[in-house]
Amino acid sequence: MSRIEIKTIIEYKQRKSQSNGFIVITDKPLRKVMLHRTTCQNLEDRYFKQKVIDNNNKNGNYFWIDSMVEADDLNAEWCLHCK
């Protein structure tokens, strides 16, 4: 199992281009953890930039995971578009 925090836009784009693995987004104010397939239409660069770069992870983080076991450990919920 692997959980890697995504910290740069270059790494974010690289992870999105992979067919294996998932993107997990934490939302601290809402206390939610959302699981996305790397092909999800809701994974937009501007959202990553806003949460991670502009707001310095104040309201959440982005992670790449390689298994559903890791998603279960994080109590992640499927994004409605990825279900």
PDB file of N, CA, C and O in Angstrom, chain B, residues numbered from 101:
ATOM      1  N   MET B 101       0.843  -1.191   0.000  1.00  0.00           N
ATOM      2  CA  MET B 101       0.000   0.000   0.000  1.00  0.00           C
ATOM      3  C   MET B 101       0.873   1.234   0.000  1.00  0.00           C
ATOM      4  O   MET B 101       1.987   1.261   0.524  1.00  0.00           O
ATOM      5  N   SER B 102       0.307   2.247  -0.614  1.00  0.00           N
ATOM      6  CA  SER B 102       1.083   3.472  -0.707  1.00  0.00           C
ATOM      7  C   SER B 102       0.157   4.682  -0.681  1.00  0.00           C
ATOM      8  O   SER B 102      -0.862   4.716  -1.370  1.00  0.00           O
ATOM      9  N   ARG B 103       0.528   5.671   0.124  1.00  0.00           N
ATOM     10  CA  ARG B 103      -0.178   6.946   0.153  1.00  0.00           C
ATOM     11  C   ARG B 103       0.882   8.023   0.003  1.00  0.00           C
ATOM     12  O   ARG B 103       1.782   8.152   0.832  1.00  0.00           O
ATOM     13  N   ILE B 104       0.759   8.794  -1.070  1.00  0.00           N
ATOM     14  CA  ILE B 104       1.749   9.826  -1.353  1.00  0.00           C
ATOM     15  C   ILE B 104       1.034  11.169  -1.447  1.00  0.00           C
ATOM     16  O   ILE B 104       0.118  11.337  -2.251  1.00  0.00           O
ATOM     17  N   GLU B 105       1.453  12.118  -0.626  1.00  0.00           N
ATOM     18  CA  GLU B 105       0.866  13.454  -0.711  1.00  0.00           C
ATOM     19  C   GLU B 105       1.354  14.130  -1.987  1.00  0.00           C
ATOM     20  O   GLU B 105       2.536  14.079  -2.326  1.00  0.00           O
ATOM     21  N   ILE B 106       0.426  14.758  -2.676  1.00  0.00           N
ATOM     22  CA  ILE B 106       0.743  15.477  -3.920  1.00  0.00           C
ATOM     23  C   ILE B 106       0.931  16.943  -3.558  1.00  0.00           C
ATOM     24  O   ILE B 106       0.018  17.582  -3.034  1.00  0.00           O
ATOM     25  N   LYS B 107       2.112  17.470  -3.839  1.00  0.00           N
ATOM     26  CA  LYS B 107       2.443  18.819  -3.386  1.00  0.00           C
ATOM     27  C   LYS B 107       2.675  19.826  -4.508  1.00  0.00           C
ATOM     28  O   LYS B 107       2.673  21.033  -4.267  1.00  0.00           O
ATOM     29  N   THR B 108       2.876  19.339  -5.731  1.00  0.00           N
ATOM     30  CA  THR B 108       3.150  20.260  -6.841  1.00  0.00           C
ATOM     31  C   THR B 108       2.197  19.988  -8.000  1.00  0.00           C
ATOM     32  O   THR B 108       1.672  18.883  -8.138  1.00  0.00           O
ATOM     33  N   ILE B 109       1.984  20.990  -8.820  1.00  0.00           N
ATOM     34  CA  ILE B 109       1.107  20.837  -9.975  1.00  0.00           C
ATOM     35  C   ILE B 109       1.690  19.828 -10.972  1.00  0.00           C
ATOM     36  O   ILE B 109       0.945  19.115 -11.643  1.00  0.00           O
ATOM     37  N   ILE B 110       2.993  19.771 -11.063  1.00  0.00           N
ATOM     38  CA  ILE B 110       3.632  18.804 -11.964  1.00  0.00           C
ATOM     39  C   ILE B 110       3.342  17.382 -11.494  1.00  0.00           C
ATOM     40  O   ILE B 110       2.974  16.524 -12.297  1.00  0.00           O
ATOM     41  N   GLU B 111       3.506  17.133 -10.211  1.00  0.00           N
ATOM     42  CA  GLU B 111       3.216  15.809  -9.669  1.00  0.00           C
ATOM     43  C   GLU B 111       1.730  15.477  -9.804  1.00  0.00           C
ATOM     44  O   GLU B 111       1.375  14.337 -10.102  1.00  0.00           O
ATOM     45  N   TYR B 112       0.862  16.464  -9.586  1.00  0.00           N
ATOM     46  CA  TYR B 112      -0.576  16.269  -9.724  1.00  0.00           C
ATOM     47  C   TYR B 112      -0.934  15.821 -11.142  1.00  0.00           C
ATOM     48  O   TYR B 112      -1.686  14.865 -11.326  1.00  0.00           O
ATOM     49  N   LYS B 113      -0.398  16.506 -12.125  1.00  0.00           N
ATOM     50  CA  LYS B 113      -0.672  16.143 -13.522  1.00  0.00           C
ATOM     51  C   LYS B 113      -0.110  14.764 -13.853  1.00  0.00           C
ATOM     52  O   LYS B 113      -0.727  13.995 -14.590  1.00  0.00           O
ATOM     53  N   GLN B 114       1.043  14.461 -13.313  1.00  0.00           N
ATOM     54  CA  GLN B 114       1.655  13.149 -13.533  1.00  0.00           C
ATOM     55  C   GLN B 114       0.783  12.044 -12.940  1.00  0.00           C
ATOM     56  O   GLN B 114       0.549  11.029 -13.595  1.00  0.00           O
ATOM     57  N   ARG B 115       0.310  12.222 -11.737  1.00  0.00           N
ATOM     58  CA  ARG B 115      -0.539  11.217 -11.088  1.00  0.00           C
ATOM     59  C   ARG B 115      -1.870  11.060 -11.822  1.00  0.00           C
ATOM     60  O   ARG B 115      -2.374   9.945 -11.958  1.00  0.00           O
ATOM     61  N   LYS B 116      -2.437  12.161 -12.294  1.00  0.00           N
ATOM     62  CA  LYS B 116      -3.696  12.089 -13.044  1.00  0.00           C
ATOM     63  C   LYS B 116      -3.535  11.317 -14.344  1.00  0.00           C
ATOM     64  O   LYS B 116      -4.495  10.715 -14.824  1.00  0.00           O
ATOM     65  N   SER B 117      -2.360  11.323 -14.911  1.00  0.00           N
ATOM     66  CA  SER B 117      -2.138  10.642 -16.190  1.00  0.00           C
ATOM     67  C   SER B 117      -1.955   9.134 -16.028  1.00  0.00           C
ATOM     68  O   SER B 117      -1.933   8.408 -17.022  1.00  0.00           O
ATOM     69  N   GLN B 118      -1.826   8.659 -14.802  1.00  0.00           N
ATOM     70  CA  GLN B 118      -1.648   7.229 -14.564  1.00  0.00           C
ATOM     71  C   GLN B 118      -3.000   6.522 -14.576  1.00  0.00           C
ATOM     72  O   GLN B 118      -3.999   7.058 -14.094  1.00  0.00           O
ATOM     73  N   SER B 119      -3.018   5.329 -15.127  1.00  0.00           N
ATOM     74  CA  SER B 119      -4.271   4.570 -15.159  1.00  0.00           C
ATOM     75  C   SER B 119      -4.480   3.758 -13.885  1.00  0.00           C
ATOM     76  O   SER B 119      -5.605   3.371 -13.569  1.00  0.00           O
ATOM     77  N   ASN B 120      -3.405   3.504 -13.161  1.00  0.00           N
ATOM     78  CA  ASN B 120      -3.545   2.787 -11.891  1.00  0.00           C
ATOM     79  C   ASN B 120      -3.573   3.794 -10.752  1.00  0.00           C
ATOM     80  O   ASN B 120      -2.989   4.873 -10.856  1.00  0.00           O
ATOM     81  N   GLY B 121      -4.233   3.452  -9.693  1.00  0.00           N
ATOM     82  CA  GLY B 121      -4.277   4.333  -8.534  1.00  0.00           C
ATOM     83  C   GLY B 121      -5.466   5.266  -8.539  1.00  0.00           C
ATOM     84  O   GLY B 121      -6.271   5.285  -9.470  1.00  0.00           O
ATOM     85  N   PHE B 122      -5.553   6.041  -7.468  1.00  0.00           N
ATOM     86  CA  PHE B 122      -6.681   6.938  -7.240  1.00  0.00           C
ATOM     87  C   PHE B 122      -6.165   8.243  -6.631  1.00  0.00           C
ATOM     88  O   PHE B 122      -5.072   8.294  -6.069  1.00  0.00           O
ATOM     89  N   ILE B 123      -6.965   9.280  -6.755  1.00  0.00           N
ATOM     90  CA  ILE B 123      -6.680  10.557  -6.111  1.00  0.00           C
ATOM     91  C   ILE B 123      -7.668  10.709  -4.955  1.00  0.00           C
ATOM     92  O   ILE B 123      -8.876  10.551  -5.132  1.00  0.00           O
ATOM     93  N   VAL B 124      -7.146  11.014  -3.787  1.00  0.00           N
ATOM     94  CA  VAL B 124      -7.969  11.258  -2.603  1.00  0.00           C
ATOM     95  C   VAL B 124      -7.803  12.715  -2.214  1.00  0.00           C
ATOM     96  O   VAL B 124      -6.688  13.230  -2.137  1.00  0.00           O
ATOM     97  N   ILE B 125      -8.931  13.372  -1.969  1.00  0.00           N
ATOM     98  CA  ILE B 125      -8.918  14.783  -1.572  1.00  0.00           C
ATOM     99  C   ILE B 125      -9.569  14.904  -0.206  1.00  0.00           C
ATOM    100  O   ILE B 125     -10.709  14.484  -0.007  1.00  0.00           O
ATOM    101  N   THR B 126      -8.829  15.482   0.731  1.00  0.00           N
ATOM    102  CA  THR B 126      -9.392  15.717   2.059  1.00  0.00           C
ATOM    103  C   THR B 126      -9.930  17.140   2.115  1.00  0.00           C
ATOM    104  O   THR B 126      -9.360  18.061   1.530  1.00  0.00           O
ATOM    105  N   ASP B 127     -11.024  17.298   2.822  1.00  0.00           N
ATOM    106  CA  ASP B 127     -11.635  18.610   3.007  1.00  0.00           C
ATOM    107  C   ASP B 127     -11.798  18.810   4.506  1.00  0.00           C
ATOM    108  O   ASP B 127     -12.704  18.246   5.121  1.00  0.00           O
ATOM    109  N   LYS B 128     -10.924  19.609   5.087  1.00  0.00           N
ATOM    110  CA  LYS B 128     -10.906  19.784   6.542  1.00  0.00           C
ATOM    111  C   LYS B 128     -12.176  20.454   7.073  1.00  0.00           C
ATOM    112  O   LYS B 128     -12.736  19.971   8.057  1.00  0.00           O
ATOM    113  N   PRO B 129     -12.663  21.561   6.459  1.00  0.00           N
ATOM    114  CA  PRO B 129     -13.873  22.192   7.001  1.00  0.00           C
ATOM    115  C   PRO B 129     -15.095  21.271   6.979  1.00  0.00           C
ATOM    116  O   PRO B 129     -15.897  21.282   7.914  1.00  0.00           O
ATOM    117  N   LEU B 130     -15.240  20.474   5.915  1.00  0.00           N
ATOM    118  CA  LEU B 130     -16.389  19.576   5.807  1.00  0.00           C
ATOM    119  C   LEU B 130     -16.152  18.218   6.457  1.00  0.00           C
ATOM    120  O   LEU B 130     -17.075  17.416   6.601  1.00  0.00           O
ATOM    121  N   ARG B 131     -14.892  17.968   6.852  1.00  0.00           N
ATOM    122  CA  ARG B 131     -14.502  16.682   7.446  1.00  0.00           C
ATOM    123  C   ARG B 131     -14.883  15.520   6.528  1.00  0.00           C
ATOM    124  O   ARG B 131     -15.465  14.524   6.956  1.00  0.00           O
ATOM    125  N   LYS B 132     -14.533  15.685   5.248  1.00  0.00           N
ATOM    126  CA  LYS B 132     -14.812  14.657   4.244  1.00  0.00           C
ATOM    127  C   LYS B 132     -13.528  14.238   3.553  1.00  0.00           C
ATOM    128  O   LYS B 132     -12.567  15.002   3.459  1.00  0.00           O
ATOM    129  N   VAL B 133     -13.540  13.015   3.076  1.00  0.00           N
ATOM    130  CA  VAL B 133     -12.436  12.485   2.290  1.00  0.00           C
ATOM    131  C   VAL B 133     -13.064  11.863   1.048  1.00  0.00           C
ATOM    132  O   VAL B 133     -13.829  10.904   1.146  1.00  0.00           O
ATOM    133  N   MET B 134     -12.736  12.415  -0.127  1.00  0.00           N
ATOM    134  CA  MET B 134     -13.349  11.969  -1.373  1.00  0.00           C
ATOM    135  C   MET B 134     -12.346  11.190  -2.220  1.00  0.00           C
ATOM    136  O   MET B 134     -11.185  11.573  -2.359  1.00  0.00           O
ATOM    137  N   LEU B 135     -12.832  10.092  -2.775  1.00  0.00           N
ATOM    138  CA  LEU B 135     -12.029   9.209  -3.607  1.00  0.00           C
ATOM    139  C   LEU B 135     -12.403   9.415  -5.069  1.00  0.00           C
ATOM    140  O   LEU B 135     -13.582   9.401  -5.425  1.00  0.00           O
ATOM    141  N   HIS B 136     -11.389   9.608  -5.913  1.00  0.00           N
ATOM    142  CA  HIS B 136     -11.606   9.845  -7.341  1.00  0.00           C
ATOM    143  C   HIS B 136     -10.749   8.892  -8.176  1.00  0.00           C
ATOM    144  O   HIS B 136      -9.613   8.581  -7.820  1.00  0.00           O
ATOM    145  N   ARG B 137     -11.310   8.446  -9.276  1.00  0.00           N
ATOM    146  CA  ARG B 137     -10.498   7.765 -10.283  1.00  0.00           C
ATOM    147  C   ARG B 137      -9.626   8.843 -10.933  1.00  0.00           C
ATOM    148  O   ARG B 137     -10.001  10.016 -10.940  1.00  0.00           O
ATOM    149  N   THR B 138      -8.499   8.469 -11.465  1.00  0.00           N
ATOM    150  CA  THR B 138      -7.603   9.471 -12.070  1.00  0.00           C
ATOM    151  C   THR B 138      -8.225  10.119 -13.306  1.00  0.00           C
ATOM    152  O   THR B 138      -7.752  11.164 -13.753  1.00  0.00           O
ATOM    153  N   THR B 139      -9.267   9.525 -13.860  1.00  0.00           N
ATOM    154  CA  THR B 139      -9.936  10.067 -15.044  1.00  0.00           C
ATOM    155  C   THR B 139     -11.154  10.923 -14.712  1.00  0.00           C
ATOM    156  O   THR B 139     -11.861  11.352 -15.623  1.00  0.00           O
ATOM    157  N   CYS B 140     -11.414  11.181 -13.443  1.00  0.00           N
ATOM    158  CA  CYS B 140     -12.609  11.918 -13.023  1.00  0.00           C
ATOM    159  C   CYS B 140     -12.637  13.326 -13.611  1.00  0.00           C
ATOM    160  O   CYS B 140     -11.635  14.040 -13.605  1.00  0.00           O
ATOM    161  N   GLN B 141     -13.801  13.704 -14.116  1.00  0.00           N
ATOM    162  CA  GLN B 141     -13.967  15.043 -14.688  1.00  0.00           C
ATOM    163  C   GLN B 141     -13.907  16.150 -13.636  1.00  0.00           C
ATOM    164  O   GLN B 141     -13.704  17.315 -13.975  1.00  0.00           O
ATOM    165  N   ASN B 142     -14.082  15.794 -12.372  1.00  0.00           N
ATOM    166  CA  ASN B 142     -14.018  16.791 -11.302  1.00  0.00           C
ATOM    167  C   ASN B 142     -12.593  17.111 -10.855  1.00  0.00           C
ATOM    168  O   ASN B 142     -12.384  18.043 -10.078  1.00  0.00           O
ATOM    169  N   LEU B 143     -11.632  16.361 -11.330  1.00  0.00           N
ATOM    170  CA  LEU B 143     -10.234  16.636 -10.987  1.00  0.00           C
ATOM    171  C   LEU B 143      -9.691  17.700 -11.937  1.00  0.00           C
ATOM    172  O   LEU B 143      -9.167  17.394 -13.008  1.00  0.00           O
ATOM    173  N   GLU B 144      -9.828  18.928 -11.525  1.00  0.00           N
ATOM    174  CA  GLU B 144      -9.372  20.054 -12.340  1.00  0.00           C
ATOM    175  C   GLU B 144      -8.147  20.694 -11.707  1.00  0.00           C
ATOM    176  O   GLU B 144      -8.045  20.818 -10.487  1.00  0.00           O
ATOM    177  N   ASP B 145      -7.230  21.091 -12.560  1.00  0.00           N
ATOM    178  CA  ASP B 145      -5.989  21.718 -12.093  1.00  0.00           C
ATOM    179  C   ASP B 145      -6.265  22.925 -11.209  1.00  0.00           C
ATOM    180  O   ASP B 145      -5.560  23.150 -10.225  1.00  0.00           O
ATOM    181  N   ARG B 146      -7.276  23.692 -11.550  1.00  0.00           N
ATOM    182  CA  ARG B 146      -7.556  24.927 -10.791  1.00  0.00           C
ATOM    183  C   ARG B 146      -7.962  24.620  -9.347  1.00  0.00           C
ATOM    184  O   ARG B 146      -7.634  25.387  -8.442  1.00  0.00           O
ATOM    185  N   TYR B 147      -8.670  23.512  -9.120  1.00  0.00           N
ATOM    186  CA  TYR B 147      -9.046  23.135  -7.753  1.00  0.00           C
ATOM    187  C   TYR B 147      -7.815  22.726  -6.949  1.00  0.00           C
ATOM    188  O   TYR B 147      -7.672  23.085  -5.780  1.00  0.00           O
ATOM    189  N   PHE B 148      -6.935  21.973  -7.591  1.00  0.00           N
ATOM    190  CA  PHE B 148      -5.693  21.584  -6.924  1.00  0.00           C
ATOM    191  C   PHE B 148      -4.888  22.833  -6.570  1.00  0.00           C
ATOM    192  O   PHE B 148      -4.424  22.984  -5.439  1.00  0.00           O
ATOM    193  N   LYS B 149      -4.729  23.711  -7.532  1.00  0.00           N
ATOM    194  CA  LYS B 149      -3.952  24.938  -7.317  1.00  0.00           C
ATOM    195  C   LYS B 149      -4.527  25.755  -6.160  1.00  0.00           C
ATOM    196  O   LYS B 149      -3.782  26.249  -5.313  1.00  0.00           O
ATOM    197  N   GLN B 150      -5.829  25.893  -6.128  1.00  0.00           N
ATOM    198  CA  GLN B 150      -6.464  26.683  -5.079  1.00  0.00           C
ATOM    199  C   GLN B 150      -6.229  26.066  -3.693  1.00  0.00           C
ATOM    200  O   GLN B 150      -5.834  26.764  -2.760  1.00  0.00           O
ATOM    201  N   LYS B 151      -6.471  24.766  -3.567  1.00  0.00           N
ATOM    202  CA  LYS B 151      -6.387  24.123  -2.254  1.00  0.00           C
ATOM    203  C   LYS B 151      -4.955  23.930  -1.782  1.00  0.00           C
ATOM    204  O   LYS B 151      -4.637  24.194  -0.622  1.00  0.00           O
ATOM    205  N   VAL B 152      -4.088  23.468  -2.683  1.00  0.00           N
ATOM    206  CA  VAL B 152      -2.735  23.096  -2.273  1.00  0.00           C
ATOM    207  C   VAL B 152      -1.744  24.246  -2.390  1.00  0.00           C
ATOM    208  O   VAL B 152      -0.987  24.514  -1.457  1.00  0.00           O
ATOM    209  N   ILE B 153      -1.746  24.921  -3.526  1.00  0.00           N
ATOM    210  CA  ILE B 153      -0.744  25.960  -3.774  1.00  0.00           C
ATOM    211  C   ILE B 153      -1.152  27.292  -3.126  1.00  0.00           C
ATOM    212  O   ILE B 153      -0.430  27.824  -2.282  1.00  0.00           O
ATOM    213  N   ASP B 154      -2.318  27.825  -3.530  1.00  0.00           N
ATOM    214  CA  ASP B 154      -2.735  29.151  -3.063  1.00  0.00           C
ATOM    215  C   ASP B 154      -3.037  29.181  -1.561  1.00  0.00           C
ATOM    216  O   ASP B 154      -2.664  30.126  -0.867  1.00  0.00           O
ATOM    217  N   ASN B 155      -3.718  28.135  -1.063  1.00  0.00           N
ATOM    218  CA  ASN B 155      -4.120  28.120   0.347  1.00  0.00           C
ATOM    219  C   ASN B 155      -3.210  27.273   1.231  1.00  0.00           C
ATOM    220  O   ASN B 155      -3.501  27.054   2.407  1.00  0.00           O
ATOM    221  N   ASN B 156      -2.102  26.798   0.651  1.00  0.00           N
ATOM    222  CA  ASN B 156      -1.084  26.071   1.420  1.00  0.00           C
ATOM    223  C   ASN B 156      -1.684  24.941   2.274  1.00  0.00           C
ATOM    224  O   ASN B 156      -1.318  24.768   3.437  1.00  0.00           O
ATOM    225  N   ASN B 157      -2.604  24.185   1.682  1.00  0.00           N
ATOM    226  CA  ASN B 157      -3.241  23.043   2.340  1.00  0.00           C
ATOM    227  C   ASN B 157      -4.040  23.409   3.596  1.00  0.00           C
ATOM    228  O   ASN B 157      -4.312  22.540   4.424  1.00  0.00           O
ATOM    229  N   LYS B 158      -4.409  24.649   3.745  1.00  0.00           N
ATOM    230  CA  LYS B 158      -5.142  25.071   4.935  1.00  0.00           C
ATOM    231  C   LYS B 158      -6.461  24.304   5.091  1.00  0.00           C
ATOM    232  O   LYS B 158      -6.850  23.953   6.204  1.00  0.00           O
ATOM    233  N   ASN B 159      -7.144  24.048   3.972  1.00  0.00           N
ATOM    234  CA  ASN B 159      -8.455  23.401   4.037  1.00  0.00           C
ATOM    235  C   ASN B 159      -8.457  21.958   3.560  1.00  0.00           C
ATOM    236  O   ASN B 159      -9.520  21.345   3.461  1.00  0.00           O
ATOM    237  N   GLY B 160      -7.293  21.408   3.265  1.00  0.00           N
ATOM    238  CA  GLY B 160      -7.261  20.014   2.839  1.00  0.00           C
ATOM    239  C   GLY B 160      -6.013  19.662   2.056  1.00  0.00           C
ATOM    240  O   GLY B 160      -5.136  20.494   1.823  1.00  0.00           O
ATOM    241  N   ASN B 161      -5.963  18.392   1.656  1.00  0.00           N
ATOM    242  CA  ASN B 161      -4.793  17.867   0.962  1.00  0.00           C
ATOM    243  C   ASN B 161      -5.222  16.966  -0.189  1.00  0.00           C
ATOM    244  O   ASN B 161      -6.369  16.525  -0.264  1.00  0.00           O
ATOM    245  N   TYR B 162      -4.274  16.707  -1.079  1.00  0.00           N
ATOM    246  CA  TYR B 162      -4.449  15.753  -2.175  1.00  0.00           C
ATOM    247  C   TYR B 162      -3.442  14.631  -1.962  1.00  0.00           C
ATOM    248  O   TYR B 162      -2.282  14.873  -1.628  1.00  0.00           O
ATOM    249  N   PHE B 163      -3.904  13.395  -2.162  1.00  0.00           N
ATOM    250  CA  PHE B 163      -3.047  12.227  -2.048  1.00  0.00           C
ATOM    251  C   PHE B 163      -3.263  11.317  -3.244  1.00  0.00           C
ATOM    252  O   PHE B 163      -4.346  11.291  -3.829  1.00  0.00           O
ATOM    253  N   TRP B 164      -2.244  10.583  -3.597  1.00  0.00           N
ATOM    254  CA  TRP B 164      -2.359   9.497  -4.568  1.00  0.00           C
ATOM    255  C   TRP B 164      -2.248   8.213  -3.772  1.00  0.00           C
ATOM    256  O   TRP B 164      -1.356   8.064  -2.936  1.00  0.00           O
ATOM    257  N   ILE B 165      -3.170   7.272  -4.036  1.00  0.00           N
ATOM    258  CA  ILE B 165      -3.117   5.968  -3.390  1.00  0.00           C
ATOM    259  C   ILE B 165      -3.163   4.897  -4.468  1.00  0.00           C
ATOM    260  O   ILE B 165      -3.637   5.134  -5.579  1.00  0.00           O
ATOM    261  N   ASP B 166      -2.667   3.723  -4.129  1.00  0.00           N
ATOM    262  CA  ASP B 166      -2.620   2.669  -5.138  1.00  0.00           C
ATOM    263  C   ASP B 166      -3.588   1.529  -4.882  1.00  0.00           C
ATOM    264  O   ASP B 166      -3.623   0.570  -5.653  1.00  0.00           O
ATOM    265  N   SER B 167      -4.388   1.611  -3.801  1.00  0.00           N
ATOM    266  CA  SER B 167      -5.304   0.504  -3.534  1.00  0.00           C
ATOM    267  C   SER B 167      -6.554   0.976  -2.794  1.00  0.00           C
ATOM    268  O   SER B 167      -6.563   2.016  -2.135  1.00  0.00           O
ATOM    269  N   MET B 168      -7.592   0.181  -2.930  1.00  0.00           N
ATOM    270  CA  MET B 168      -8.837   0.466  -2.223  1.00  0.00           C
ATOM    271  C   MET B 168      -8.682   0.234  -0.720  1.00  0.00           C
ATOM    272  O   MET B 168      -9.432   0.805   0.072  1.00  0.00           O
ATOM    273  N   VAL B 169      -7.736  -0.583  -0.326  1.00  0.00           N
ATOM    274  CA  VAL B 169      -7.473  -0.804   1.098  1.00  0.00           C
ATOM    275  C   VAL B 169      -7.081   0.521   1.747  1.00  0.00           C
ATOM    276  O   VAL B 169      -7.537   0.850   2.842  1.00  0.00           O
ATOM    277  N   GLU B 170      -6.239   1.266   1.061  1.00  0.00           N
ATOM    278  CA  GLU B 170      -5.823   2.576   1.569  1.00  0.00           C
ATOM    279  C   GLU B 170      -7.020   3.527   1.645  1.00  0.00           C
ATOM    280  O   GLU B 170      -7.135   4.298   2.598  1.00  0.00           O
ATOM    281  N   ALA B 171      -7.899   3.479   0.666  1.00  0.00           N
ATOM    282  CA  ALA B 171      -9.102   4.316   0.676  1.00  0.00           C
ATOM    283  C   ALA B 171      -9.971   3.968   1.875  1.00  0.00           C
ATOM    284  O   ALA B 171     -10.510   4.859   2.531  1.00  0.00           O
ATOM    285  N   ASP B 172     -10.111   2.687   2.164  1.00  0.00           N
ATOM    286  CA  ASP B 172     -10.888   2.259   3.330  1.00  0.00           C
ATOM    287  C   ASP B 172     -10.246   2.758   4.622  1.00  0.00           C
ATOM    288  O   ASP B 172     -10.947   3.185   5.540  1.00  0.00           O
ATOM    289  N   ASP B 173      -8.919   2.706   4.696  1.00  0.00           N
ATOM    290  CA  ASP B 173      -8.203   3.192   5.880  1.00  0.00           C
ATOM    291  C   ASP B 173      -8.444   4.682   6.107  1.00  0.00           C
ATOM    292  O   ASP B 173      -8.442   5.152   7.245  1.00  0.00           O
ATOM    293  N   LEU B 174      -8.650   5.419   5.018  1.00  0.00           N
ATOM    294  CA  LEU B 174      -8.891   6.860   5.104  1.00  0.00           C
ATOM    295  C   LEU B 174     -10.375   7.195   5.250  1.00  0.00           C
ATOM    296  O   LEU B 174     -10.743   8.364   5.368  1.00  0.00           O
ATOM    297  N   ASN B 175     -11.225   6.162   5.241  1.00  0.00           N
ATOM    298  CA  ASN B 175     -12.685   6.367   5.267  1.00  0.00           C
ATOM    299  C   ASN B 175     -13.152   7.244   4.117  1.00  0.00           C
ATOM    300  O   ASN B 175     -14.022   8.099   4.285  1.00  0.00           O
ATOM    301  N   ALA B 176     -12.569   7.025   2.958  1.00  0.00           N
ATOM    302  CA  ALA B 176     -12.896   7.829   1.782  1.00  0.00           C
ATOM    303  C   ALA B 176     -14.223   7.393   1.173  1.00  0.00           C
ATOM    304  O   ALA B 176     -14.556   6.208   1.147  1.00  0.00           O
ATOM    305  N   GLU B 177     -14.969   8.378   0.684  1.00  0.00           N
ATOM    306  CA  GLU B 177     -16.228   8.144  -0.018  1.00  0.00           C
ATOM    307  C   GLU B 177     -15.990   8.366  -1.503  1.00  0.00           C
ATOM    308  O   GLU B 177     -15.216   9.244  -1.883  1.00  0.00           O
ATOM    309  N   TRP B 178     -16.650   7.578  -2.346  1.00  0.00           N
ATOM    310  CA  TRP B 178     -16.538   7.768  -3.786  1.00  0.00           C
ATOM    311  C   TRP B 178     -17.134   9.101  -4.205  1.00  0.00           C
ATOM    312  O   TRP B 178     -18.184   9.511  -3.711  1.00  0.00           O
ATOM    313  N   CYS B 179     -16.470   9.750  -5.095  1.00  0.00           N
ATOM    314  CA  CYS B 179     -17.022  10.921  -5.790  1.00  0.00           C
ATOM    315  C   CYS B 179     -18.255  10.433  -6.566  1.00  0.00           C
ATOM    316  O   CYS B 179     -18.257   9.308  -7.067  1.00  0.00           O
ATOM    317  N   LEU B 180     -19.281  11.248  -6.669  1.00  0.00           N
ATOM    318  CA  LEU B 180     -20.506  10.843  -7.345  1.00  0.00           C
ATOM    319  C   LEU B 180     -20.280  10.521  -8.818  1.00  0.00           C
ATOM    320  O   LEU B 180     -20.988   9.683  -9.376  1.00  0.00           O
ATOM    321  N   HIS B 181     -19.314  11.166  -9.456  1.00  0.00           N
ATOM    322  CA  HIS B 181     -19.029  10.897 -10.863  1.00  0.00           C
ATOM    323  C   HIS B 181     -18.213   9.633 -11.058  1.00  0.00           C
ATOM    324  O   HIS B 181     -18.199   9.071 -12.153  1.00  0.00           O
ATOM    325  N   CYS B 182     -17.540   9.182 -10.028  1.00  0.00           N
ATOM    326  CA  CYS B 182     -16.657   8.011 -10.135  1.00  0.00           C
ATOM    327  C   CYS B 182     -17.332   6.714  -9.726  1.00  0.00           C
ATOM    328  O   CYS B 182     -16.845   5.634 -10.058  1.00  0.00           O
ATOM    329  N   LYS B 183     -18.425   6.801  -9.024  1.00  0.00           N
ATOM    330  CA  LYS B 183     -19.114   5.603  -8.520  1.00  0.00           C
ATOM    331  C   LYS B 183     -19.429   4.623  -9.601  1.00  0.00           C
ATOM    332  O   LYS B 183     -20.006   3.570  -9.331  1.00  0.00           O
TER     333      LYS B 183
END
